[in-house]
mmCIF file of C-alpha atoms and ligand atoms in Angstrom:
data_model
loop_
_atom_site.group_PDB
_atom_site.id
_atom_site.type_symbol
_atom_site.label_atom_id
_atom_site.label_comp_id
_atom_site.label_asym_id
_atom_site.label_seq_id
_atom_site.Cartn_x
_atom_site.Cartn_y
_atom_site.Cartn_z
ATOM 1 C CA UNK A 1 -4.589 -36.935 3.639
ATOM 2 C CA UNK A 2 -2.404 -34.020 2.649
ATOM 3 C CA UNK A 3 -4.132 -30.686 2.584
ATOM 4 C CA UNK A 4 -3.700 -27.261 1.150
ATOM 5 C CA UNK A 5 -5.687 -24.999 3.435
ATOM 6 C CA UNK A 6 -6.784 -21.777 1.767
ATOM 7 C CA UNK A 7 -7.683 -18.648 3.709
ATOM 8 C CA UNK A 8 -10.050 -16.464 1.760
ATOM 9 C CA UNK A 9 -11.247 -13.015 2.703
ATOM 10 C CA UNK A 10 -11.049 -9.310 1.991
ATOM 11 C CA UNK A 11 -8.134 -7.122 3.110
ATOM 12 C CA UNK A 12 -8.435 -6.465 6.827
ATOM 13 C CA UNK A 13 -10.564 -9.568 7.479
ATOM 14 C CA UNK A 14 -7.907 -11.031 9.753
ATOM 15 C CA UNK A 15 -6.486 -13.654 7.389
ATOM 16 C CA UNK A 16 -2.914 -12.946 8.448
ATOM 17 C CA UNK A 17 -3.657 -12.975 12.183
ATOM 18 C CA UNK A 18 -5.575 -16.239 11.938
ATOM 19 C CA UNK A 19 -3.201 -17.877 9.469
ATOM 20 C CA UNK A 20 -0.207 -17.416 11.767
ATOM 21 C CA UNK A 21 -2.061 -19.036 14.697
ATOM 22 C CA UNK A 22 -3.614 -21.808 12.625
ATOM 23 C CA UNK A 23 -0.296 -22.723 11.053
ATOM 24 C CA UNK A 24 1.213 -23.225 14.502
ATOM 25 C CA UNK A 25 -1.831 -25.214 15.637
ATOM 26 C CA UNK A 26 -1.761 -27.473 12.573
ATOM 27 C CA UNK A 27 2.024 -27.686 12.334
ATOM 28 C CA UNK A 28 1.865 -26.522 8.723
ATOM 29 C CA UNK A 29 3.982 -23.835 7.060
ATOM 30 C CA UNK A 30 2.227 -20.493 6.649
ATOM 31 C CA UNK A 31 2.653 -19.425 3.040
ATOM 32 C CA UNK A 32 1.651 -15.798 2.518
ATOM 33 C CA UNK A 33 2.105 -14.349 -0.965
ATOM 34 C CA UNK A 34 1.903 -10.828 0.513
ATOM 35 C CA UNK A 35 4.772 -11.681 2.904
ATOM 36 C CA UNK A 36 6.782 -13.247 0.072
ATOM 37 C CA UNK A 37 6.372 -10.094 -2.002
ATOM 38 C CA UNK A 38 7.274 -7.864 0.950
ATOM 39 C CA UNK A 39 10.426 -9.940 1.533
ATOM 40 C CA UNK A 40 11.369 -9.472 -2.116
ATOM 41 C CA UNK A 41 10.656 -5.772 -1.803
ATOM 42 C CA UNK A 42 12.921 -5.277 1.178
ATOM 43 C CA UNK A 43 15.672 -7.378 -0.433
ATOM 44 C CA UNK A 44 15.250 -5.318 -3.614
ATOM 45 C CA UNK A 45 15.104 -8.379 -5.859
ATOM 46 C CA UNK A 46 13.883 -8.126 -9.474
ATOM 47 C CA UNK A 47 10.637 -9.736 -8.384
ATOM 48 C CA UNK A 48 10.283 -7.157 -5.626
ATOM 49 C CA UNK A 49 10.858 -4.305 -8.063
ATOM 50 C CA UNK A 50 8.260 -5.727 -10.414
ATOM 51 C CA UNK A 51 5.669 -6.210 -7.657
ATOM 52 C CA UNK A 52 6.218 -2.830 -5.998
ATOM 53 C CA UNK A 53 4.107 -0.628 -8.283
ATOM 54 C CA UNK A 54 1.187 -3.035 -8.208
ATOM 55 C CA UNK A 55 1.278 -3.406 -4.435
ATOM 56 C CA UNK A 56 1.559 0.296 -3.721
ATOM 57 C CA UNK A 57 -1.437 0.948 -5.949
ATOM 58 C CA UNK A 58 -3.469 -1.807 -4.280
ATOM 59 C CA UNK A 59 -3.595 -3.748 -7.572
ATOM 60 C CA UNK A 60 -2.916 -7.423 -8.085
ATOM 61 C CA UNK A 61 0.488 -8.567 -9.252
ATOM 62 C CA UNK A 62 -0.005 -10.380 -12.615
ATOM 63 C CA UNK A 63 -1.107 -14.011 -12.301
ATOM 64 C CA UNK A 64 1.906 -15.629 -13.999
ATOM 65 C CA UNK A 65 4.306 -13.822 -11.663
ATOM 66 C CA UNK A 66 2.407 -14.786 -8.509
ATOM 67 C CA UNK A 67 1.872 -18.366 -9.639
ATOM 68 C CA UNK A 68 5.592 -18.842 -10.390
ATOM 69 C CA UNK A 69 6.594 -17.438 -7.030
ATOM 70 C CA UNK A 70 4.017 -19.487 -5.125
ATOM 71 C CA UNK A 71 4.797 -22.755 -6.879
ATOM 72 C CA UNK A 72 8.472 -22.177 -6.189
ATOM 73 C CA UNK A 73 7.718 -21.761 -2.504
ATOM 74 C CA UNK A 74 5.440 -24.789 -2.101
ATOM 75 C CA UNK A 75 7.967 -26.989 -3.902
ATOM 76 C CA UNK A 76 10.157 -26.747 -0.782
ATOM 77 C CA UNK A 77 10.358 -29.825 1.457
ATOM 78 C CA UNK A 78 8.546 -28.216 4.377
ATOM 79 C CA UNK A 79 5.393 -28.112 2.240
ATOM 80 C CA UNK A 80 5.361 -31.845 1.448
ATOM 81 C CA UNK A 81 2.978 -32.543 4.313
ATOM 82 C CA UNK A 82 0.592 -29.726 3.449
ATOM 83 C CA UNK A 83 0.545 -25.976 3.840
ATOM 84 C CA UNK A 84 -1.636 -23.046 4.700
ATOM 85 C CA UNK A 85 -2.163 -20.437 2.005
ATOM 86 C CA UNK A 86 -2.766 -16.812 2.924
ATOM 87 C CA UNK A 87 -3.366 -14.406 0.041
ATOM 88 C CA UNK A 88 -3.415 -17.060 -2.683
ATOM 89 C CA UNK A 89 -5.384 -17.750 -4.815
ATOM 90 C CA UNK A 90 -6.832 -14.306 -5.453
ATOM 91 C CA UNK A 91 -8.184 -14.823 -8.975
ATOM 92 C CA UNK A 92 -9.982 -17.676 -10.716
ATOM 93 C CA UNK A 93 -6.916 -18.199 -12.942
ATOM 94 C CA UNK A 94 -4.768 -18.661 -9.820
ATOM 95 C CA UNK A 95 -7.305 -21.100 -8.341
ATOM 96 C CA UNK A 96 -7.329 -23.122 -11.544
ATOM 97 C CA UNK A 97 -3.535 -23.243 -11.634
ATOM 98 C CA UNK A 98 -3.497 -24.467 -8.036
ATOM 99 C CA UNK A 99 -6.160 -27.142 -8.637
ATOM 100 C CA UNK A 100 -4.139 -28.432 -11.592
ATOM 101 C CA UNK A 101 -0.955 -28.524 -9.606
ATOM 102 C CA UNK A 102 -2.314 -30.391 -6.608
ATOM 103 C CA UNK A 103 -1.720 -34.038 -7.377
ATOM 104 C CA UNK A 104 -3.984 -36.930 -6.407
ATOM 105 C CA UNK A 105 -4.112 -37.503 -2.696
ATOM 106 C CA UNK A 106 -4.281 -33.788 -1.961
ATOM 107 C CA UNK A 107 -7.398 -32.122 -0.685
ATOM 108 C CA UNK A 108 -8.143 -28.452 -0.432
ATOM 109 C CA UNK A 109 -10.004 -26.824 2.421
ATOM 110 C CA UNK A 110 -11.142 -23.270 1.960
ATOM 111 C CA UNK A 111 -11.916 -21.070 4.918
ATOM 112 C CA UNK A 112 -13.627 -17.827 4.107
ATOM 113 C CA UNK A 113 -13.545 -15.005 6.646
ATOM 114 C CA UNK A 114 -16.695 -13.000 6.228
ATOM 115 C CA UNK A 115 -16.501 -9.379 7.400
ATOM 116 C CA UNK A 116 -18.774 -6.529 6.294
ATOM 117 C CA UNK A 117 -17.101 -3.918 4.080
ATOM 118 C CA UNK A 118 -17.832 -1.111 6.575
ATOM 119 C CA UNK A 119 -15.295 -2.453 9.103
ATOM 120 C CA UNK A 120 -12.559 -3.325 6.651
ATOM 121 C CA UNK A 121 -11.102 0.061 5.858
ATOM 122 C CA UNK A 122 -10.716 0.927 9.534
ATOM 123 C CA UNK A 123 -9.323 -2.496 10.337
ATOM 124 C CA UNK A 124 -6.724 -2.468 7.583
ATOM 125 C CA UNK A 125 -5.700 1.161 7.797
ATOM 126 C CA UNK A 126 -5.008 0.995 11.544
ATOM 127 C CA UNK A 127 -2.848 -2.077 11.271
ATOM 128 C CA UNK A 128 0.657 -2.189 12.784
ATOM 129 C CA UNK A 129 3.086 -4.973 11.958
ATOM 130 C CA UNK A 130 6.148 -6.189 13.833
ATOM 131 C CA UNK A 131 9.395 -6.034 11.856
ATOM 132 C CA UNK A 132 10.809 -8.982 13.750
ATOM 133 C CA UNK A 133 8.083 -11.547 14.390
ATOM 134 C CA UNK A 134 5.228 -10.564 12.066
ATOM 135 C CA UNK A 135 2.821 -10.082 14.981
ATOM 136 C CA UNK A 136 -0.104 -7.829 14.065
ATOM 137 C CA UNK A 137 -1.303 -4.997 16.297
ATOM 138 C CA UNK A 138 -3.947 -2.361 15.615
ATOM 139 C CA UNK A 139 -3.820 1.307 16.589
ATOM 140 C CA UNK A 140 -7.267 1.132 18.098
ATOM 141 C CA UNK A 141 -8.375 -2.490 18.514
ATOM 142 C CA UNK A 142 -5.135 -4.047 19.668
ATOM 143 C CA UNK A 143 -2.882 -1.213 20.708
ATOM 144 C CA UNK A 144 0.589 -2.268 21.902
ATOM 145 C CA UNK A 145 1.392 -1.667 25.588
ATOM 146 C CA UNK A 146 4.226 0.670 24.579
ATOM 147 C CA UNK A 147 3.838 2.787 21.464
ATOM 148 C CA UNK A 148 5.684 1.420 18.455
ATOM 149 C CA UNK A 149 6.831 -1.719 20.282
ATOM 150 C CA UNK A 150 5.587 -5.279 19.669
ATOM 151 C CA UNK A 151 3.959 -6.881 22.746
ATOM 152 C CA UNK A 152 5.110 -10.322 21.666
ATOM 153 C CA UNK A 153 8.817 -9.739 21.067
ATOM 154 C CA UNK A 154 9.739 -6.092 21.716
ATOM 155 C CA UNK A 155 10.408 -5.540 18.000
ATOM 156 C CA UNK A 156 9.689 -2.322 16.156
ATOM 157 C CA UNK A 157 6.170 -1.838 14.757
ATOM 158 C CA UNK A 158 5.554 -0.323 11.326
ATOM 159 C CA UNK A 159 2.686 0.478 9.015
ATOM 160 C CA UNK A 160 2.468 -1.142 5.584
ATOM 161 C CA UNK A 161 2.748 1.338 2.695
ATOM 162 C CA UNK A 162 -0.535 0.011 1.260
ATOM 163 C CA UNK A 163 -2.450 0.236 4.555
ATOM 164 C CA UNK A 164 -3.793 3.747 3.995
ATOM 165 C CA UNK A 165 -7.486 4.473 3.518
ATOM 166 C CA UNK A 166 -7.227 5.198 -0.198
ATOM 167 C CA UNK A 167 -5.248 2.083 -1.133
ATOM 168 C CA UNK A 168 -7.381 -0.092 1.130
ATOM 169 C CA UNK A 169 -10.459 1.109 -0.806
ATOM 170 C CA UNK A 170 -8.777 0.071 -4.033
ATOM 171 C CA UNK A 171 -7.781 -3.323 -2.587
ATOM 172 C CA UNK A 172 -11.370 -3.807 -1.489
ATOM 173 C CA UNK A 173 -12.639 -3.039 -4.993
ATOM 174 C CA UNK A 174 -10.124 -5.516 -6.422
ATOM 175 C CA UNK A 175 -11.303 -8.094 -3.910
ATOM 176 C CA UNK A 176 -14.909 -7.691 -5.018
ATOM 177 C CA UNK A 177 -14.057 -7.918 -8.715
ATOM 178 C CA UNK A 178 -11.326 -10.551 -8.795
ATOM 179 C CA UNK A 179 -11.330 -12.596 -5.614
ATOM 180 C CA UNK A 180 -14.976 -12.889 -4.608
ATOM 181 C CA UNK A 181 -15.765 -15.254 -7.514
ATOM 182 C CA UNK A 182 -13.549 -17.772 -5.702
ATOM 183 C CA UNK A 183 -16.231 -18.171 -3.049
ATOM 184 C CA UNK A 184 -18.462 -19.726 -5.686
ATOM 185 C CA UNK A 185 -15.536 -21.591 -7.244
ATOM 186 C CA UNK A 186 -14.765 -23.438 -4.003
ATOM 187 C CA UNK A 187 -18.377 -23.743 -2.951
ATOM 188 C CA UNK A 188 -19.135 -25.614 -6.175
ATOM 189 C CA UNK A 189 -16.256 -27.957 -5.399
ATOM 190 C CA UNK A 190 -17.619 -28.581 -1.912
ATOM 191 C CA UNK A 191 -14.528 -27.387 -0.064
ATOM 192 C CA UNK A 192 -15.808 -24.079 1.315
ATOM 193 C CA UNK A 193 -16.538 -23.169 4.917
ATOM 194 C CA UNK A 194 -17.583 -19.689 5.951
ATOM 195 C CA UNK A 195 -16.692 -18.178 9.303
ATOM 196 C CA UNK A 196 -18.006 -14.922 10.727
ATOM 197 C CA UNK A 197 -14.830 -12.862 10.934
ATOM 198 C CA UNK A 198 -16.408 -9.881 12.634
ATOM 199 C CA UNK A 199 -16.058 -11.396 16.119
ATOM 200 C CA UNK A 200 -13.019 -11.421 18.414
ATOM 201 C CA UNK A 201 -9.845 -13.062 17.112
ATOM 202 C CA UNK A 202 -10.179 -15.850 19.718
ATOM 203 C CA UNK A 203 -13.746 -16.644 18.701
ATOM 204 C CA UNK A 204 -12.825 -16.722 15.045
ATOM 205 C CA UNK A 205 -9.815 -18.902 15.780
ATOM 206 C CA UNK A 206 -11.924 -21.402 17.720
ATOM 207 C CA UNK A 207 -14.285 -21.794 14.794
ATOM 208 C CA UNK A 208 -11.476 -22.239 12.300
ATOM 209 C CA UNK A 209 -9.770 -24.781 14.498
ATOM 210 C CA UNK A 210 -13.052 -26.657 14.906
ATOM 211 C CA UNK A 211 -13.552 -26.817 11.176
ATOM 212 C CA UNK A 212 -10.082 -28.237 10.631
ATOM 213 C CA UNK A 213 -10.118 -30.719 13.503
ATOM 214 C CA UNK A 214 -9.360 -34.390 12.904
ATOM 215 C CA UNK A 215 -12.480 -35.563 11.091
ATOM 216 C CA UNK A 216 -12.867 -32.159 9.541
ATOM 217 C CA UNK A 217 -16.599 -32.199 10.172
ATOM 218 C CA UNK A 218 -17.967 -28.688 9.791
ATOM 219 C CA UNK A 219 -19.094 -27.058 12.984
ATOM 220 C CA UNK A 220 -17.528 -29.665 15.221
ATOM 221 C CA UNK A 221 -16.674 -28.478 18.755
ATOM 222 C CA UNK A 222 -13.104 -28.660 19.929
ATOM 223 C CA UNK A 223 -12.354 -29.139 23.586
HETATM 224 P P1 ADP B 301 -4.040 -8.184 2.318
HETATM 225 O O1 ADP B 301 -3.681 -7.642 3.645
HETATM 226 O O2 ADP B 301 -4.831 -7.240 1.473
HETATM 227 O O3 ADP B 301 -4.628 -9.528 2.381
HETATM 228 P P2 ADP B 301 -1.475 -9.191 1.241
HETATM 229 O O4 ADP B 301 -0.428 -8.934 2.239
HETATM 230 O O5 ADP B 301 -1.981 -10.570 1.093
HETATM 231 O O6 ADP B 301 -2.688 -8.159 1.488
HETATM 232 O O7 ADP B 301 -0.972 -8.706 -0.205
HETATM 233 C C1 ADP B 301 -0.451 -7.412 -0.413
HETATM 234 C C2 ADP B 301 -0.352 -7.116 -1.897
HETATM 235 O O8 ADP B 301 0.499 -8.093 -2.543
HETATM 236 C C3 ADP B 301 -1.663 -7.187 -2.681
HETATM 237 O O9 ADP B 301 -2.401 -5.983 -2.599
HETATM 238 C C4 ADP B 301 -1.142 -7.476 -4.094
HETATM 239 O O10 ADP B 301 -0.628 -6.328 -4.724
HETATM 240 C C5 ADP B 301 0.010 -8.432 -3.833
HETATM 241 N N1 ADP B 301 -0.457 -9.846 -3.835
HETATM 242 C C6 ADP B 301 -0.419 -10.707 -2.790
HETATM 243 N N2 ADP B 301 -0.924 -11.904 -3.126
HETATM 244 C C7 ADP B 301 -1.309 -11.804 -4.424
HETATM 245 C C8 ADP B 301 -1.928 -12.685 -5.352
HETATM 246 N N3 ADP B 301 -2.262 -13.943 -5.007
HETATM 247 N N4 ADP B 301 -2.176 -12.229 -6.613
HETATM 248 C C9 ADP B 301 -1.844 -10.995 -6.978
HETATM 249 N N5 ADP B 301 -1.264 -10.105 -6.153
HETATM 250 C C10 ADP B 301 -0.998 -10.485 -4.886
HETATM 251 ZN ZN1 ZN B 302 7.214 -8.938 17.347
#
């Protein structure tokens, strides 16, 4: 059965870190709307220019814009066998658009990373990203061996413009207002699994992998 796997969680919950690993594990493309917007930003496309003000303020880009971009991306051949969504849907309107689009024979699996608000600002505002491979470090929790240099590939590390304490607070507020209702949305449809995202990345990954393993039985151990 073809699946759209949805990663749900507040900013700083570790969605990106886990999505990259899970995508490799599952052999599915990792489709991150945040990454798609950042690509458009650095290429200075019209879409990038439109998204910029919203992103820098920690606000959501309007639904119709995001939905168009996302549907364009998942129409590509590499998504025919399923894909892993990171950062989409973020509103009920986006979730409804996705449900409508997914034809018969597609299932959705929703994985929610649960992390208490207290840790999120520090997690997100200390984040360092690799320009070359997308690897995610953290100033305090996962400091690179050499300052400013990615452990994985030697690329240059940078800080996202919206990863400052003030904007992270705003993104968190937006998450509570707009995105949290999706927990209920997917729970009602029976596709939701919740994982405690406050543990180590390896522990979280093991749980996620277990949930997605062959039979897909929740809580199943993977050896
Ligand atoms: P986070 O680290 O908070 O999960 P992302 O990298 O997913 O952030 O997204 C960065 C920004 O891009 C968001 O704050 C928002 O402005 C915009 N964005 C990404 N995905 C969406 C979406 N599905 N709907 C609206 N805006 C989005
Ligand atoms: Zn790198």
